[in-house]
Coordinates of C-alpha atoms in Angstrom, one line a residue:
X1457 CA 49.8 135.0 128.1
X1458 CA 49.6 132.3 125.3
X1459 CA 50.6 129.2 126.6
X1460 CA 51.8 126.1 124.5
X1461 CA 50.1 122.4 125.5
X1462 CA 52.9 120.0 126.4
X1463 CA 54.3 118.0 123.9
X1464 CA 53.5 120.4 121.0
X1465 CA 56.4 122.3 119.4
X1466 CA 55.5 125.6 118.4
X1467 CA 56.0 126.8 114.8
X1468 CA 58.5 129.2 115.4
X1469 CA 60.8 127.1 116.8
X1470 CA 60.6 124.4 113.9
X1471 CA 61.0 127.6 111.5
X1472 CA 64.7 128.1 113.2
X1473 CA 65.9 124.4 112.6
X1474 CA 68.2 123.5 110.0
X1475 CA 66.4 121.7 107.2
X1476 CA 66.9 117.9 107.2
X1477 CA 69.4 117.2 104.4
X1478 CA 68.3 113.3 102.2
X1479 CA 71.1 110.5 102.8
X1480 CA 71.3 110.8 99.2
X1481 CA 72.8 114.2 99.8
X1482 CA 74.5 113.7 103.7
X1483 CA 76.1 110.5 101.2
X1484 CA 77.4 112.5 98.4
X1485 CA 78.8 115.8 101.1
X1486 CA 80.2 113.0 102.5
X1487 CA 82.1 111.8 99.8
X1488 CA 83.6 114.5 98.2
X1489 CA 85.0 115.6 101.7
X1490 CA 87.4 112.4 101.4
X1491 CA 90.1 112.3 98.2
X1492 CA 90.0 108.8 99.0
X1493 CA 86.1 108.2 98.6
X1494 CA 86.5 109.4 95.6
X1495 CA 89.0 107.6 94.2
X1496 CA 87.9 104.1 95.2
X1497 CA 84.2 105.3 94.2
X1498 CA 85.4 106.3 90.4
X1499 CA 87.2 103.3 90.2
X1500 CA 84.4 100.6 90.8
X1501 CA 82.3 102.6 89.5
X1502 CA 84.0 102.4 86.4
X1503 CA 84.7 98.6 87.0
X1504 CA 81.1 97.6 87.5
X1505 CA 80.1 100.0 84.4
X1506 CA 82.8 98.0 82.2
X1507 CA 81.5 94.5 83.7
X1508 CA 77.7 95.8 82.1
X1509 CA 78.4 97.3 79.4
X1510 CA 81.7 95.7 77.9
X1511 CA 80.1 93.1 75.3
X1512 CA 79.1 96.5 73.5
X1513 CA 82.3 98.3 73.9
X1514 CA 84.7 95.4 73.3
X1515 CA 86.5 96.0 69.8
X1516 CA 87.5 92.4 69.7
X1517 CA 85.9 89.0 70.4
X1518 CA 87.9 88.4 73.7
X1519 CA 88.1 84.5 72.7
X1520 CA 88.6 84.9 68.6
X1521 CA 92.1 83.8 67.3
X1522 CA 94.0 85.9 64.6
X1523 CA 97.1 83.6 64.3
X1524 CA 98.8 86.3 62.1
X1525 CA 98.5 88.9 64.7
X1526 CA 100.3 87.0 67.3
X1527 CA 102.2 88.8 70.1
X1528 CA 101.5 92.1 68.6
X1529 CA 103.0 94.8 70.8
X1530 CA 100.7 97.9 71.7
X1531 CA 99.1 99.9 69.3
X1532 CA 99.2 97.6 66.8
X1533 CA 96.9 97.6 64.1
X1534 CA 95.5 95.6 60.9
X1535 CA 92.7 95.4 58.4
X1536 CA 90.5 93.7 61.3
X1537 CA 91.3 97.0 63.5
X1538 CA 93.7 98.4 65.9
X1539 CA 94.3 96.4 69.1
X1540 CA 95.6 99.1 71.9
X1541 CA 97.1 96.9 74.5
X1542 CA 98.5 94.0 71.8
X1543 CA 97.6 90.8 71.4
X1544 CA 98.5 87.5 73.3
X1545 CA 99.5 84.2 71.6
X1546 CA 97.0 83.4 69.8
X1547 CA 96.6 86.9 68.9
X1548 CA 93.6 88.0 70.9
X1549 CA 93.1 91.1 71.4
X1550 CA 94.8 92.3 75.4
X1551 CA 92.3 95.3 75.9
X1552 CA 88.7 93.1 74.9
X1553 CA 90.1 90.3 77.1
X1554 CA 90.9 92.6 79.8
X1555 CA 87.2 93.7 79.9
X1556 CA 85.5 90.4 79.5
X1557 CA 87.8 89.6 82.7
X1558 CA 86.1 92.7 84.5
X1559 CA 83.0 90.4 84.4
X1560 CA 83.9 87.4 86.3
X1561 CA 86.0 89.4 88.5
X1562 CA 82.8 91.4 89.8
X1563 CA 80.4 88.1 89.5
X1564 CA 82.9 86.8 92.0
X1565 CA 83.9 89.4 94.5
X1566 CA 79.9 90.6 94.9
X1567 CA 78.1 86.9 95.0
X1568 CA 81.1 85.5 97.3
X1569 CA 81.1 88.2 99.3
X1570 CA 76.8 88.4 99.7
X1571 CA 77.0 84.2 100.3
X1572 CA 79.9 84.7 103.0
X1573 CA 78.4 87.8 104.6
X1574 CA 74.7 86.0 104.9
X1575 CA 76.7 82.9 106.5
X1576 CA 78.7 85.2 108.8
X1577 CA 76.2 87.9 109.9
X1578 CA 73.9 84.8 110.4
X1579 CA 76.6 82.7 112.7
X1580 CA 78.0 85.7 114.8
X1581 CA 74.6 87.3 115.7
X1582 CA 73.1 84.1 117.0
X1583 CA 76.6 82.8 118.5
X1584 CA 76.9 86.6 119.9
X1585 CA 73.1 86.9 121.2
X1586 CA 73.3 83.6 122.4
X1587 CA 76.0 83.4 124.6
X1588 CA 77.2 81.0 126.8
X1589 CA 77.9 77.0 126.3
X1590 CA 76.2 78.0 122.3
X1591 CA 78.6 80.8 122.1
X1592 CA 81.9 79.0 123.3
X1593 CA 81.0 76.2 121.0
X1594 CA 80.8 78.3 118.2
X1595 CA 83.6 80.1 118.5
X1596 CA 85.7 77.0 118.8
X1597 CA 84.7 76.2 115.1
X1598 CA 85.3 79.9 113.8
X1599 CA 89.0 79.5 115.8
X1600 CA 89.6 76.3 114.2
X1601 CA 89.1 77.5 110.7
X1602 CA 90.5 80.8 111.5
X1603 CA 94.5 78.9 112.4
X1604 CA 94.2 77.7 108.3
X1605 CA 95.3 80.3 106.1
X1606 CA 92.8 81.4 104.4
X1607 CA 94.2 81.0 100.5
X1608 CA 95.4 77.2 101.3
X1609 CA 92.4 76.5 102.7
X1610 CA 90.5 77.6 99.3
X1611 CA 93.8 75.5 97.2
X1612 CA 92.5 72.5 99.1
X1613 CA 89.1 72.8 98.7
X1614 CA 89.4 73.4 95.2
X1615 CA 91.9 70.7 94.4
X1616 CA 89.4 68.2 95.9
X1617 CA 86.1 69.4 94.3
X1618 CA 87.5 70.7 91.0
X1619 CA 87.4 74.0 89.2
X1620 CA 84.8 76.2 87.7
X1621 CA 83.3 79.6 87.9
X1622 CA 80.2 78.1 89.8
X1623 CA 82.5 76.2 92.1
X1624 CA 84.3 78.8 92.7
X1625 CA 82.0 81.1 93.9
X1626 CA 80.8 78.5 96.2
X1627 CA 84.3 77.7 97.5
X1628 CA 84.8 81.5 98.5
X1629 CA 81.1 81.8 99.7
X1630 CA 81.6 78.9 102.2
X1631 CA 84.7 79.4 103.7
X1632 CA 84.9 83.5 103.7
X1633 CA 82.2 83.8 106.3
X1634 CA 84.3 83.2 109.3
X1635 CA 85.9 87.0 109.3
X1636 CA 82.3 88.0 109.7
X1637 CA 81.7 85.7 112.2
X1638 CA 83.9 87.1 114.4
X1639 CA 83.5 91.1 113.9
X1640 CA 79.9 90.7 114.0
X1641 CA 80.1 88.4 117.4
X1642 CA 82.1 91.1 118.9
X1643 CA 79.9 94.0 118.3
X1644 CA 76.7 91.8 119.4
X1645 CA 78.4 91.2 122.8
X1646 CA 79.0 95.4 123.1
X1647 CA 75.5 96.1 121.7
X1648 CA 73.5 93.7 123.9
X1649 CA 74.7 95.6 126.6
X1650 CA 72.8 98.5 125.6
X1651 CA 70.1 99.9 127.3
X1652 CA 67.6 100.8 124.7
X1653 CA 68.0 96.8 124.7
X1654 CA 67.6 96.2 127.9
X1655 CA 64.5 98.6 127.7
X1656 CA 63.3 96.5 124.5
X1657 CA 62.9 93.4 127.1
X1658 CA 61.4 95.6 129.6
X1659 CA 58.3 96.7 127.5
X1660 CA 58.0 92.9 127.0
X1661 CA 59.7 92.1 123.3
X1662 CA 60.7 88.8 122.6
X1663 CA 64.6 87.2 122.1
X1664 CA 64.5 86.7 118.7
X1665 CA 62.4 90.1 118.0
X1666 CA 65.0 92.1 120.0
X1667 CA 68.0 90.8 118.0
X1668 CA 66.6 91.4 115.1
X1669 CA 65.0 94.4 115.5
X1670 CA 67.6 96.6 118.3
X1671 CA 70.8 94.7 117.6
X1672 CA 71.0 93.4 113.8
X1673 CA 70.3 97.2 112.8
X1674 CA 73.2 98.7 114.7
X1675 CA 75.6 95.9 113.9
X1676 CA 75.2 95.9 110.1
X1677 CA 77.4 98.7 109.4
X1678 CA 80.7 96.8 110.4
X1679 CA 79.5 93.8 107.8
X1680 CA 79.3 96.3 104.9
X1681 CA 82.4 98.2 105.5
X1682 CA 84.0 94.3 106.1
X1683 CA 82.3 93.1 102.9
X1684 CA 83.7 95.9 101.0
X1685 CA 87.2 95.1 102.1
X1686 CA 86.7 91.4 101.4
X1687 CA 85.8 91.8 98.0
X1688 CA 89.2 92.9 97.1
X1689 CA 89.8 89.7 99.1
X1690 CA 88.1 87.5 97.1
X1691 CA 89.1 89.5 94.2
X1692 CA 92.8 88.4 94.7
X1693 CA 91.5 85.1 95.5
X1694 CA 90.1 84.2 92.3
X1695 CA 93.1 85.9 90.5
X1696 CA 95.6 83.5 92.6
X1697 CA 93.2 80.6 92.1
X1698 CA 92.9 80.8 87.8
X1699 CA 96.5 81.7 88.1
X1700 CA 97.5 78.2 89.5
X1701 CA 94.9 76.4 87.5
X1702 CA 92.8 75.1 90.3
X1703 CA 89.8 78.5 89.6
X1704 CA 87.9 79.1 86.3
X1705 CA 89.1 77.2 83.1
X1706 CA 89.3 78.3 79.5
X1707 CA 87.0 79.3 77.3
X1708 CA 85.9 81.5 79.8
X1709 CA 88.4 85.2 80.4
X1710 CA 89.8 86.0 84.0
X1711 CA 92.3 88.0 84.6
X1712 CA 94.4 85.5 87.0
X1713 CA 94.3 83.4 83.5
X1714 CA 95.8 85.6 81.6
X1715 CA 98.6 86.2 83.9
X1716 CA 99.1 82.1 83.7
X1717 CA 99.0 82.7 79.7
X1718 CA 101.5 85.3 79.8
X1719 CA 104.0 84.2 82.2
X1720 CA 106.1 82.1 79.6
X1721 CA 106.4 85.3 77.0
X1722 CA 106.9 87.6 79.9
X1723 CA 110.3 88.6 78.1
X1724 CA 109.6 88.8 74.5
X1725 CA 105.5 90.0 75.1
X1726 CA 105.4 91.9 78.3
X1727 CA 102.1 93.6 77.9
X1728 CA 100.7 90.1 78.2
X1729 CA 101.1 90.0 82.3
X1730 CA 101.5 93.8 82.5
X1731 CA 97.8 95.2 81.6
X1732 CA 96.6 92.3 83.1
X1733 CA 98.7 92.8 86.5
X1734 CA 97.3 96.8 86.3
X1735 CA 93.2 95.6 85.9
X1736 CA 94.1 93.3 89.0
X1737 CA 96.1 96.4 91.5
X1738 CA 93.8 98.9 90.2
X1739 CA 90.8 97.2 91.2
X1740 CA 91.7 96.1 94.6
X1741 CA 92.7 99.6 95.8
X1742 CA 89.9 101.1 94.2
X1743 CA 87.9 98.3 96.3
X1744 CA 89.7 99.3 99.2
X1745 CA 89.8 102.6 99.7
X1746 CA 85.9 102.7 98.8
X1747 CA 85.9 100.7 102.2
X1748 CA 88.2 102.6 104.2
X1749 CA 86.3 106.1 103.1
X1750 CA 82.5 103.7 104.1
X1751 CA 84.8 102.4 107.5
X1752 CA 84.8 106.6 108.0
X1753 CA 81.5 107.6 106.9
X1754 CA 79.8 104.9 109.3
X1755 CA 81.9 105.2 112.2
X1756 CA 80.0 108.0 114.5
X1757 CA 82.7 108.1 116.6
X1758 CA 84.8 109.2 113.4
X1759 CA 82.5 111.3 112.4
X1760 CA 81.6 113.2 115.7
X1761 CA 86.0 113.9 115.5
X1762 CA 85.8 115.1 111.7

């Protein structure tokens, strides 16, 4: 009789396995199983395409004035072209200004949301690992900033330091980061646990080798599907922010300023707040259910039920 040495697998048996499928492809089967993937994926998809490409698509310069095509309702049109959404009071065009707002909306959201997630991921691993006396004084700070809401907490900061785009983005970088903090604490406490962990120290691997090599990996999928949910966040933020006149100043186009340009004609030139309001709802629940379908897809408890 043929016998097999140990350890081997004979080629029979690997002919009867199912073929591995490519994450690309477990990604994609993924998403089409979820309506809600989908959706959010088209739309920030097609927010992040308009952000790249809109310069070239724009019909309109999104900061030119045409005096004599002031408050134009939609579908308007003249010998310098037709202006879809209408124009605003100064008669720029609704629709180009719309997409130059796409822009800073997604310069925001993504380089907030990387700076607080970098601050937050960093703070809760080591305050998690950590423990102890490190770990109760840690925590302390994340509770304290935690019992300010976090929108008048960004007012004040702002008010103080003044407004700008670059400003800005720090503002929601630096003071975002404590929602990761404490997610990412709380799964380090679970994952430390572990015992491919406690085998990690047993085979003689060093503290800071462990935690980044055993307990950073299987930790990081609660900071994405976080960070996807707080760039709607942030998103809002910087809308609420321009809106009030404490975010980004003219010349530059945000959505959250055209909402403060349009509140005074929101009678007589409704599409002024209107289109504007849209970009704003649209984007956020695109944002969010592309992180509740991610929330699914990374959950293996979720997807061991599905």
């Amino acid at each position: 009789m043929e016998t097999m040495e140990v350890g081997k697998v004979s080629p029979e048996y690997v002919s009867t396995l199912p073929p591995q499928r490519s994450l690309f492809t477990r990604v994609t089967a993924a998403l089409f199983r979820s309506p809600i993937g989908v959706a959010g994926t088209a739309i920030v998809g097609f927010v992040l395409l308009l952000a790249l490409i809109g310069p070239q698509i724009s019909p309109h310069e999104a900061v030119g004035h045409n005096l004599r095509a002031r408050f134009q309702p939609p579908g308007y049109s003249d010998s310098a072209g037709a202006y879809v959404l209408g124009t605003d009071q100064l008669g720029r065009d609704i629709l180009s200004r719309i997409i130059a707002g796409s822009r800073v909306s997604v310069l925001v959201g993504i380089v907030s949301v990387l700076i607080a997630g970098t601050i937050g991921v960093t703070y809760g691993l080591v305050s998690g690992f950590l423990g102890g006396y490190v770990d109760t004084v840690l925590m302390r700070i994340v509770d304290a900033l935690l019992s300010i809401p976090f929108i008048v907490l960004v007012v004040a900061i702002s008010g103080v330091v003044g407004a700008g785009l670059g400003t800005l983005i720090l503002i929601l970088g630096c003071t975002g980061w404590v929602t990761y903090a404490r997610v990412i604490r709380g799964e380090v406490l679970k994952v430390r646990e572990m015992e491919y962990v406690v085998a990690a120290y047993a085979v003689g691997q060093n503290r800071p080798m462990v935690m980044l090599r055993h307990i950073l990996p299987n930790v990081i999928s609660s900071a994405i599907v976080l960070a996807a949910v707080q760039v709607a966040v942030t998103i809002l933020a910087e809308s609420s922010l321009s809106f009030l006149g404490l975010g980004v100043k003219t010349p530059t186009v945000t959505w959250g300023l055209m909402l403060a340009d349009g509140k005074a004609y929101i009678n007589s030139a409704w599409w002024m707040t209107f289109y504007p309001g849209i970009a704003i709802t649209v984007t956020v629940l695109g944002v969010v259910f592309l992180g509740d379908w991610l929330r699914d897809f990374l959950d293996p408890n979720i997807r061991a039920r599905a």
